[in-house]
mmCIF file of C-alpha atoms in Angstrom:
data_model
loop_
_atom_site.group_PDB
_atom_site.id
_atom_site.type_symbol
_atom_site.label_atom_id
_atom_site.label_comp_id
_atom_site.label_asym_id
_atom_site.label_seq_id
_atom_site.Cartn_x
_atom_site.Cartn_y
_atom_site.Cartn_z
ATOM 1 C CA MET A 1 -32.756 217.404 15.115
ATOM 2 C CA TYR A 2 -30.878 219.492 12.753
ATOM 3 C CA THR A 3 -29.519 216.367 10.855
ATOM 4 C CA GLN A 4 -31.423 216.367 7.722
ATOM 5 C CA SER A 5 -28.619 216.676 4.743
ATOM 6 C CA ILE A 6 -29.401 219.324 1.486
ATOM 7 C CA THR A 7 -31.092 218.055 -0.596
ATOM 8 C CA ARG A 8 -32.993 218.447 -4.083
ATOM 9 C CA ASN A 9 -35.533 216.614 -2.453
ATOM 10 C CA HIS A 10 -34.663 218.736 0.888
ATOM 11 C CA ARG A 11 -33.732 222.092 0.321
ATOM 12 C CA ALA A 12 -32.765 224.711 2.469
ATOM 13 C CA ALA A 13 -33.640 228.619 2.283
ATOM 14 C CA PHE A 14 -31.311 230.922 3.554
ATOM 15 C CA ILE A 15 -32.774 234.923 3.991
ATOM 16 C CA LEU A 16 -30.408 237.674 4.049
ATOM 17 C CA VAL A 17 -32.250 240.417 5.767
ATOM 18 C CA ILE A 18 -29.671 243.431 4.822
ATOM 19 C CA ASP A 19 -29.270 247.122 7.050
ATOM 20 C CA GLY A 20 -28.325 249.684 3.936
ATOM 21 C CA SER A 21 -29.666 253.055 6.064
ATOM 22 C CA GLY A 22 -27.400 255.711 6.186
ATOM 23 C CA SER A 23 -24.615 254.581 8.809
ATOM 24 C CA MET A 24 -24.027 252.148 6.739
ATOM 25 C CA ALA A 25 -21.430 254.249 4.516
ATOM 26 C CA GLU A 26 -18.875 254.395 7.073
ATOM 27 C CA THR A 27 -15.668 253.020 6.472
ATOM 28 C CA LEU A 28 -13.795 250.332 8.323
ATOM 29 C CA ARG A 29 -10.862 247.989 7.150
ATOM 30 C CA PHE A 30 -11.973 244.643 4.910
ATOM 31 C CA ARG A 31 -9.979 242.781 3.192
ATOM 32 C CA GLY A 32 -7.257 244.959 2.927
ATOM 33 C CA ARG A 33 -9.084 248.460 2.214
ATOM 34 C CA THR A 34 -10.522 251.069 3.891
ATOM 35 C CA THR A 35 -13.878 250.901 2.880
ATOM 36 C CA THR A 36 -17.846 251.303 2.837
ATOM 37 C CA LYS A 37 -19.823 249.179 6.085
ATOM 38 C CA ALA A 38 -22.113 248.525 3.020
ATOM 39 C CA GLU A 39 -19.459 247.923 -0.335
ATOM 40 C CA ALA A 40 -18.060 245.023 3.412
ATOM 41 C CA VAL A 41 -21.328 244.042 3.935
ATOM 42 C CA ALA A 42 -22.584 243.338 -0.066
ATOM 43 C CA ALA A 43 -19.371 241.688 -0.971
ATOM 44 C CA VAL A 44 -19.845 239.423 1.508
ATOM 45 C CA ALA A 45 -23.058 238.411 0.558
ATOM 46 C CA ASN A 46 -22.696 238.351 -2.178
ATOM 47 C CA ASP A 47 -19.562 235.419 -2.045
ATOM 48 C CA LEU A 48 -22.244 233.344 -0.163
ATOM 49 C CA LEU A 49 -24.637 233.319 -2.679
ATOM 50 C CA PHE A 50 -21.693 232.557 -5.001
ATOM 51 C CA GLU A 51 -20.606 229.806 -2.547
ATOM 52 C CA LEU A 52 -23.671 228.506 -2.484
ATOM 53 C CA LEU A 53 -24.203 228.464 -5.787
ATOM 54 C CA GLU A 54 -21.121 226.554 -6.633
ATOM 55 C CA ARG A 55 -22.260 224.074 -3.862
ATOM 56 C CA ALA A 56 -25.453 223.507 -6.120
ATOM 57 C CA ARG A 57 -23.564 223.155 -8.932
ATOM 58 C CA ARG A 58 -23.204 219.610 -10.469
ATOM 59 C CA ASP A 59 -21.954 217.432 -13.616
ATOM 60 C CA ASP A 60 -25.307 218.055 -14.890
ATOM 61 C CA GLY A 61 -25.649 221.493 -13.693
ATOM 62 C CA VAL A 62 -27.219 223.727 -11.032
ATOM 63 C CA ARG A 63 -29.329 221.503 -8.744
ATOM 64 C CA ASP A 64 -31.856 222.915 -6.671
ATOM 65 C CA TYR A 65 -30.343 222.309 -3.181
ATOM 66 C CA TYR A 66 -31.480 226.369 -1.803
ATOM 67 C CA ASP A 67 -33.747 228.497 -2.340
ATOM 68 C CA LEU A 68 -32.449 231.812 -1.199
ATOM 69 C CA ALA A 69 -33.338 236.089 -0.564
ATOM 70 C CA ALA A 70 -32.336 238.885 0.171
ATOM 71 C CA ILE A 71 -34.171 241.970 1.747
ATOM 72 C CA GLY A 72 -32.478 245.564 2.391
ATOM 73 C CA TYR A 73 -34.222 248.202 5.137
ATOM 74 C CA SER A 74 -32.833 252.121 4.558
ATOM 75 C CA GLY A 75 -34.791 255.005 3.799
ATOM 76 C CA ASP A 76 -37.943 255.600 4.960
ATOM 77 C CA ASP A 77 -39.143 252.863 6.362
ATOM 78 C CA GLU A 78 -38.190 251.299 2.966
ATOM 79 C CA VAL A 79 -37.995 247.638 2.487
ATOM 80 C CA VAL A 80 -36.900 245.894 -0.909
ATOM 81 C CA PRO A 81 -36.103 242.313 -2.126
ATOM 82 C CA LEU A 82 -32.259 242.755 -2.989
ATOM 83 C CA LEU A 83 -32.011 239.639 -5.349
ATOM 84 C CA PRO A 84 -32.075 240.213 -9.031
ATOM 85 C CA GLY A 85 -35.860 241.667 -11.069
ATOM 86 C CA GLY A 86 -37.476 242.838 -7.243
ATOM 87 C CA ARG A 87 -37.656 238.106 -7.373
ATOM 88 C CA LYS A 88 -38.784 237.745 -2.656
ATOM 89 C CA MET A 89 -36.778 234.826 -3.284
ATOM 90 C CA MET A 90 -35.750 232.348 -6.327
ATOM 91 C CA ARG A 91 -34.521 228.955 -6.673
ATOM 92 C CA VAL A 92 -30.348 228.900 -6.354
ATOM 93 C CA SER A 93 -30.325 226.874 -9.809
ATOM 94 C CA GLU A 94 -32.438 229.778 -11.227
ATOM 95 C CA LEU A 95 -30.434 233.065 -10.338
ATOM 96 C CA ALA A 96 -27.163 230.407 -12.611
ATOM 97 C CA GLU A 97 -29.448 231.027 -15.147
ATOM 98 C CA LEU A 98 -29.349 234.362 -15.511
ATOM 99 C CA GLU A 99 -26.038 236.284 -16.486
ATOM 100 C CA MET A 100 -23.970 237.414 -13.031
ATOM 101 C CA PRO A 101 -22.955 241.476 -13.197
ATOM 102 C CA VAL A 102 -19.326 241.330 -12.345
ATOM 103 C CA ARG A 103 -17.438 244.005 -9.784
ATOM 104 C CA THR A 104 -13.926 244.566 -9.552
ATOM 105 C CA GLU A 105 -13.636 245.099 -6.446
ATOM 106 C CA THR A 106 -8.762 246.243 -5.632
ATOM 107 C CA VAL A 107 -7.655 244.804 -2.553
ATOM 108 C CA GLU A 108 -3.955 244.762 -0.863
ATOM 109 C CA HIS A 109 -1.822 242.294 -1.151
ATOM 110 C CA ARG A 110 1.912 241.872 0.786
ATOM 111 C CA LEU A 111 4.990 241.119 -1.207
ATOM 112 C CA PRO A 112 7.985 239.211 -0.864
ATOM 113 C CA ASP A 113 9.798 242.076 0.086
ATOM 114 C CA GLY A 114 6.871 242.942 2.250
ATOM 115 C CA SER A 115 5.627 246.098 -0.059
ATOM 116 C CA ILE A 116 2.336 246.332 -0.432
ATOM 117 C CA ALA A 117 0.673 245.969 -3.730
ATOM 118 C CA LEU A 118 -3.337 246.021 -5.255
ATOM 119 C CA ARG A 119 -4.836 243.628 -7.154
ATOM 120 C CA GLU A 120 -7.939 244.135 -9.070
ATOM 121 C CA ILE A 121 -9.882 240.698 -8.352
ATOM 122 C CA PRO A 122 -13.617 240.349 -10.089
ATOM 123 C CA SER A 123 -16.260 239.125 -8.199
ATOM 124 C CA PRO A 124 -20.169 238.509 -7.785
ATOM 125 C CA ALA A 125 -22.115 241.921 -7.366
ATOM 126 C CA TRP A 126 -25.739 240.916 -7.658
ATOM 127 C CA ILE A 127 -26.283 242.685 -4.679
ATOM 128 C CA GLU A 128 -25.298 246.368 -4.648
ATOM 129 C CA PRO A 129 -24.524 248.706 -2.049
ATOM 130 C CA ARG A 130 -26.715 250.885 0.383
ATOM 131 C CA ALA A 131 -26.483 253.478 2.485
ATOM 132 C CA ALA A 132 -29.290 256.137 2.917
ATOM 133 C CA GLY A 133 -31.907 256.680 5.239
ATOM 134 C CA GLN A 134 -33.610 255.473 8.515
ATOM 135 C CA THR A 135 -33.290 251.605 9.786
ATOM 136 C CA PRO A 136 -36.860 250.179 9.933
ATOM 137 C CA MET A 137 -35.457 246.544 11.197
ATOM 138 C CA TYR A 138 -38.661 245.629 12.225
ATOM 139 C CA GLN A 139 -40.484 245.619 8.912
ATOM 140 C CA ALA A 140 -37.948 244.095 7.926
ATOM 141 C CA LEU A 141 -37.986 241.343 10.463
ATOM 142 C CA ALA A 142 -41.338 240.607 9.244
ATOM 143 C CA GLU A 143 -41.013 240.551 5.359
ATOM 144 C CA ALA A 144 -38.564 237.490 6.425
ATOM 145 C CA ARG A 145 -41.024 235.912 9.093
ATOM 146 C CA ASP A 146 -43.783 235.507 6.330
ATOM 147 C CA LEU A 147 -40.913 233.914 3.597
ATOM 148 C CA ALA A 148 -39.956 231.840 6.510
ATOM 149 C CA ALA A 149 -43.417 231.342 6.956
ATOM 150 C CA ALA A 150 -44.272 230.709 3.836
ATOM 151 C CA TRP A 151 -41.652 228.394 3.172
ATOM 152 C CA CYS A 152 -41.874 226.443 5.718
ATOM 153 C CA ALA A 153 -45.664 225.538 5.552
ATOM 154 C CA ARG A 154 -44.780 223.646 1.630
ATOM 155 C CA ARG A 155 -45.230 219.871 1.724
ATOM 156 C CA GLU A 156 -42.368 219.851 0.266
ATOM 157 C CA ASN A 157 -40.175 221.347 2.881
ATOM 158 C CA ALA A 158 -41.552 220.130 5.464
ATOM 159 C CA GLU A 159 -39.003 217.199 6.429
ATOM 160 C CA SER A 160 -36.432 220.298 5.443
ATOM 161 C CA PHE A 161 -33.666 221.398 6.677
ATOM 162 C CA PRO A 162 -35.139 224.325 8.752
ATOM 163 C CA PRO A 163 -34.761 228.504 7.257
ATOM 164 C CA VAL A 164 -31.310 230.262 8.245
ATOM 165 C CA ILE A 165 -31.985 233.454 8.685
ATOM 166 C CA PHE A 166 -29.190 236.639 8.801
ATOM 167 C CA ASN A 167 -29.513 240.011 9.747
ATOM 168 C CA ILE A 168 -26.883 242.250 9.432
ATOM 169 C CA THR A 169 -26.378 245.779 10.666
ATOM 170 C CA ASP A 170 -24.785 248.591 12.407
ATOM 171 C CA GLY A 171 -27.694 250.194 14.176
ATOM 172 C CA GLU A 172 -30.573 250.301 16.766
ATOM 173 C CA ALA A 173 -33.676 249.809 14.892
ATOM 174 C CA THR A 174 -35.750 253.446 14.088
ATOM 175 C CA ASP A 175 -38.995 251.601 13.632
ATOM 176 C CA CYS A 176 -39.567 249.745 17.089
ATOM 177 C CA ASP A 177 -38.279 249.133 20.630
ATOM 178 C CA GLY A 178 -36.586 246.539 22.478
ATOM 179 C CA ASP A 179 -39.309 244.463 23.173
ATOM 180 C CA GLU A 180 -41.175 244.498 19.809
ATOM 181 C CA LEU A 181 -37.861 244.092 18.137
ATOM 182 C CA ARG A 182 -38.049 240.451 20.881
ATOM 183 C CA ARG A 183 -41.849 239.740 19.751
ATOM 184 C CA VAL A 184 -40.991 239.602 15.803
ATOM 185 C CA ALA A 185 -38.128 237.151 16.685
ATOM 186 C CA GLU A 186 -39.022 235.181 19.025
ATOM 187 C CA GLN A 187 -42.002 234.283 15.923
ATOM 188 C CA ILE A 188 -38.849 234.323 13.705
ATOM 189 C CA ARG A 189 -37.542 230.938 15.858
ATOM 190 C CA ALA A 190 -41.016 229.610 16.784
ATOM 191 C CA LEU A 191 -41.413 228.578 12.965
ATOM 192 C CA GLY A 192 -39.609 225.242 11.694
ATOM 193 C CA THR A 193 -39.475 221.669 9.767
ATOM 194 C CA ALA A 194 -39.854 218.852 11.227
ATOM 195 C CA ASP A 195 -36.113 218.580 11.814
ATOM 196 C CA GLY A 196 -35.847 221.775 13.781
ATOM 197 C CA LYS A 197 -36.362 225.420 14.601
ATOM 198 C CA ALA A 198 -35.881 228.046 12.043
ATOM 199 C CA LEU A 199 -32.125 229.562 12.457
ATOM 200 C CA LEU A 200 -32.143 233.181 13.500
ATOM 201 C CA ILE A 201 -28.332 235.128 13.115
ATOM 202 C CA ASN A 202 -27.710 238.714 14.004
ATOM 203 C CA ILE A 203 -24.617 240.074 12.878
ATOM 204 C CA HIS A 204 -24.306 243.993 14.434
ATOM 205 C CA LEU A 205 -20.957 245.691 12.775
ATOM 206 C CA ALA A 206 -20.886 249.145 15.151
ATOM 207 C CA ALA A 207 -18.103 249.062 17.450
ATOM 208 C CA ASP A 208 -18.749 250.382 20.981
ATOM 209 C CA GLU A 209 -16.375 252.499 22.952
ATOM 210 C CA SER A 210 -14.898 249.634 24.820
ATOM 211 C CA GLY A 211 -13.642 247.741 21.620
ATOM 212 C CA ARG A 212 -14.814 244.771 23.203
ATOM 213 C CA THR A 213 -16.326 241.993 20.721
ATOM 214 C CA ILE A 214 -18.802 239.391 21.456
ATOM 215 C CA PHE A 215 -18.548 236.161 19.133
ATOM 216 C CA PHE A 216 -21.126 233.625 19.006
ATOM 217 C CA PRO A 217 -21.817 234.168 22.710
ATOM 218 C CA THR A 218 -22.593 232.323 25.183
ATOM 219 C CA GLU A 219 -24.890 233.104 28.329
ATOM 220 C CA GLU A 220 -21.815 234.429 30.552
ATOM 221 C CA GLU A 221 -20.415 236.233 27.433
ATOM 222 C CA ALA A 222 -24.110 238.008 27.062
ATOM 223 C CA GLY A 223 -23.219 239.851 30.129
ATOM 224 C CA TYR A 224 -21.575 241.960 29.022
ATOM 225 C CA PRO A 225 -23.242 245.736 30.391
ATOM 226 C CA ASN A 226 -24.072 246.715 27.013
ATOM 227 C CA ARG A 227 -28.455 247.273 26.536
ATOM 228 C CA TYR A 228 -28.326 246.438 21.976
ATOM 229 C CA ALA A 229 -25.404 243.257 23.180
ATOM 230 C CA ARG A 230 -28.338 242.433 25.394
ATOM 231 C CA LEU A 231 -30.771 242.864 23.076
ATOM 232 C CA LEU A 232 -29.267 241.312 19.993
ATOM 233 C CA TYR A 233 -28.512 238.170 22.226
ATOM 234 C CA ASP A 234 -32.374 237.687 23.849
ATOM 235 C CA CYS A 235 -33.102 238.314 19.519
ATOM 236 C CA SER A 236 -30.596 235.464 18.432
ATOM 237 C CA SER A 237 -30.837 231.572 18.360
ATOM 238 C CA PRO A 238 -29.518 229.395 20.055
ATOM 239 C CA MET A 239 -27.296 227.952 17.618
ATOM 240 C CA PRO A 240 -27.927 223.267 17.244
ATOM 241 C CA ALA A 241 -24.802 220.641 18.015
ATOM 242 C CA LEU A 242 -24.521 220.590 14.413
ATOM 243 C CA PHE A 243 -22.424 223.964 14.931
ATOM 244 C CA ASP A 244 -20.204 223.678 18.274
ATOM 245 C CA ALA A 245 -16.848 221.992 16.046
ATOM 246 C CA ALA A 246 -17.151 224.725 13.589
ATOM 247 C CA ILE A 247 -17.964 227.428 16.327
ATOM 248 C CA ARG A 248 -14.835 226.017 18.691
ATOM 249 C CA GLU A 249 -12.417 226.190 16.055
ATOM 250 C CA VAL A 250 -13.090 230.029 14.973
ATOM 251 C CA LYS A 251 -14.052 231.309 19.334
ATOM 252 C CA GLY A 252 -11.164 228.710 19.945
ATOM 253 C CA ALA A 253 -11.095 225.489 21.667
ATOM 254 C CA GLY A 254 -11.611 226.364 25.181
ATOM 255 C CA ALA A 255 -15.224 227.738 23.985
ATOM 256 C CA LEU A 256 -17.842 225.933 25.295
ATOM 257 C CA PRO A 257 -21.087 225.718 24.021
ATOM 258 C CA PRO A 258 -24.083 226.182 24.456
ATOM 259 C CA PHE A 259 -23.338 228.887 21.279
ATOM 260 C CA ARG A 260 -26.145 231.731 20.867
ATOM 261 C CA GLY A 261 -25.540 233.226 16.868
ATOM 262 C CA MET A 262 -24.925 236.780 17.303
ATOM 263 C CA SER A 263 -22.019 238.986 16.619
ATOM 264 C CA PHE A 264 -21.116 242.214 18.243
ATOM 265 C CA ASN A 265 -18.444 245.368 16.425
ATOM 266 C CA ALA A 266 -17.590 241.411 15.032
ATOM 267 C CA SER A 267 -14.452 241.760 12.368
ATOM 268 C CA ALA A 268 -15.193 241.705 8.648
ATOM 269 C CA THR A 269 -13.404 238.010 9.651
ATOM 270 C CA GLU A 270 -15.811 237.667 11.936
ATOM 271 C CA LEU A 271 -18.169 238.776 9.905
ATOM 272 C CA ILE A 272 -17.652 236.188 6.771
ATOM 273 C CA ALA A 273 -16.752 233.329 9.784
ATOM 274 C CA MET A 274 -20.248 233.719 10.746
ATOM 275 C CA LEU A 275 -22.461 233.508 7.637
ATOM 276 C CA SER A 276 -19.759 230.275 6.690
ATOM 277 C CA ILE A 277 -20.321 228.618 10.067
ATOM 278 C CA GLY A 278 -24.161 229.721 9.708
ATOM 279 C CA SER A 279 -24.944 228.042 5.566
ATOM 280 C CA ILE A 280 -22.096 226.091 5.183
ATOM 281 C CA SER A 281 -21.691 223.534 7.367
ATOM 282 C CA VAL A 282 -24.670 221.845 6.580
ATOM 283 C CA LYS A 283 -23.634 218.642 4.547
ATOM 284 C CA THR A 284 -25.276 218.432 1.242
ATOM 285 C CA GLU A 285 -25.839 215.920 -1.381
#
């Protein structure tokens, strides 16, 4: 299980589910500067899309190794596609054919004399930051479930590596209770292909009062007495052994699997690690 290489005949699907509620306007430190959560998440999501695009690039062009989707949830129970043209899902070659919007990102870097300077770096900007209104997470995960189910049902995907869904949020759902969130998460995790079940990875950006971070936890780590951390643990997928080495490299050599695909109160650096481990470690041919 979880051994299928990604090829043009066995594509993989990556679905980003991104919180755009009002609290995403809160600030954090990201790449050496203070920015909003919404801007940080958009930057990381765009970097992930660009990385996947580049990994699919060959001498003959961009090969269709990936199907991509991005869903935003915010406002008054608003769930919208975030990819260009309002597309729910598109092949990586279709993304490559579009003119790539570019934003200039200002980052801090340290000079040899120890002083700090600012550097402007152009970066892709298919996904724009959003921060308004409520947190209709249930509706967004239900949309991700339906996209993943339709993808798994296609004959050409029957033996492919299963879909990977990232839910990035900084708050609790406003359109369901904990049991309802567990049920829709279970429905996502029940989907799959001949190579394994879909992977749901939940990333929570908000800090709790203790400041403790939970990152790819084991069962013992998830026992930390925080209601929402436990809910995320229950909703998230066990990580396949395929990713154990990459997770231990981030957590430390003493970390022992099995790990769960979630983080709570993680830093922006750990957010990048979550996305990288969950999406880019899979072998392509």
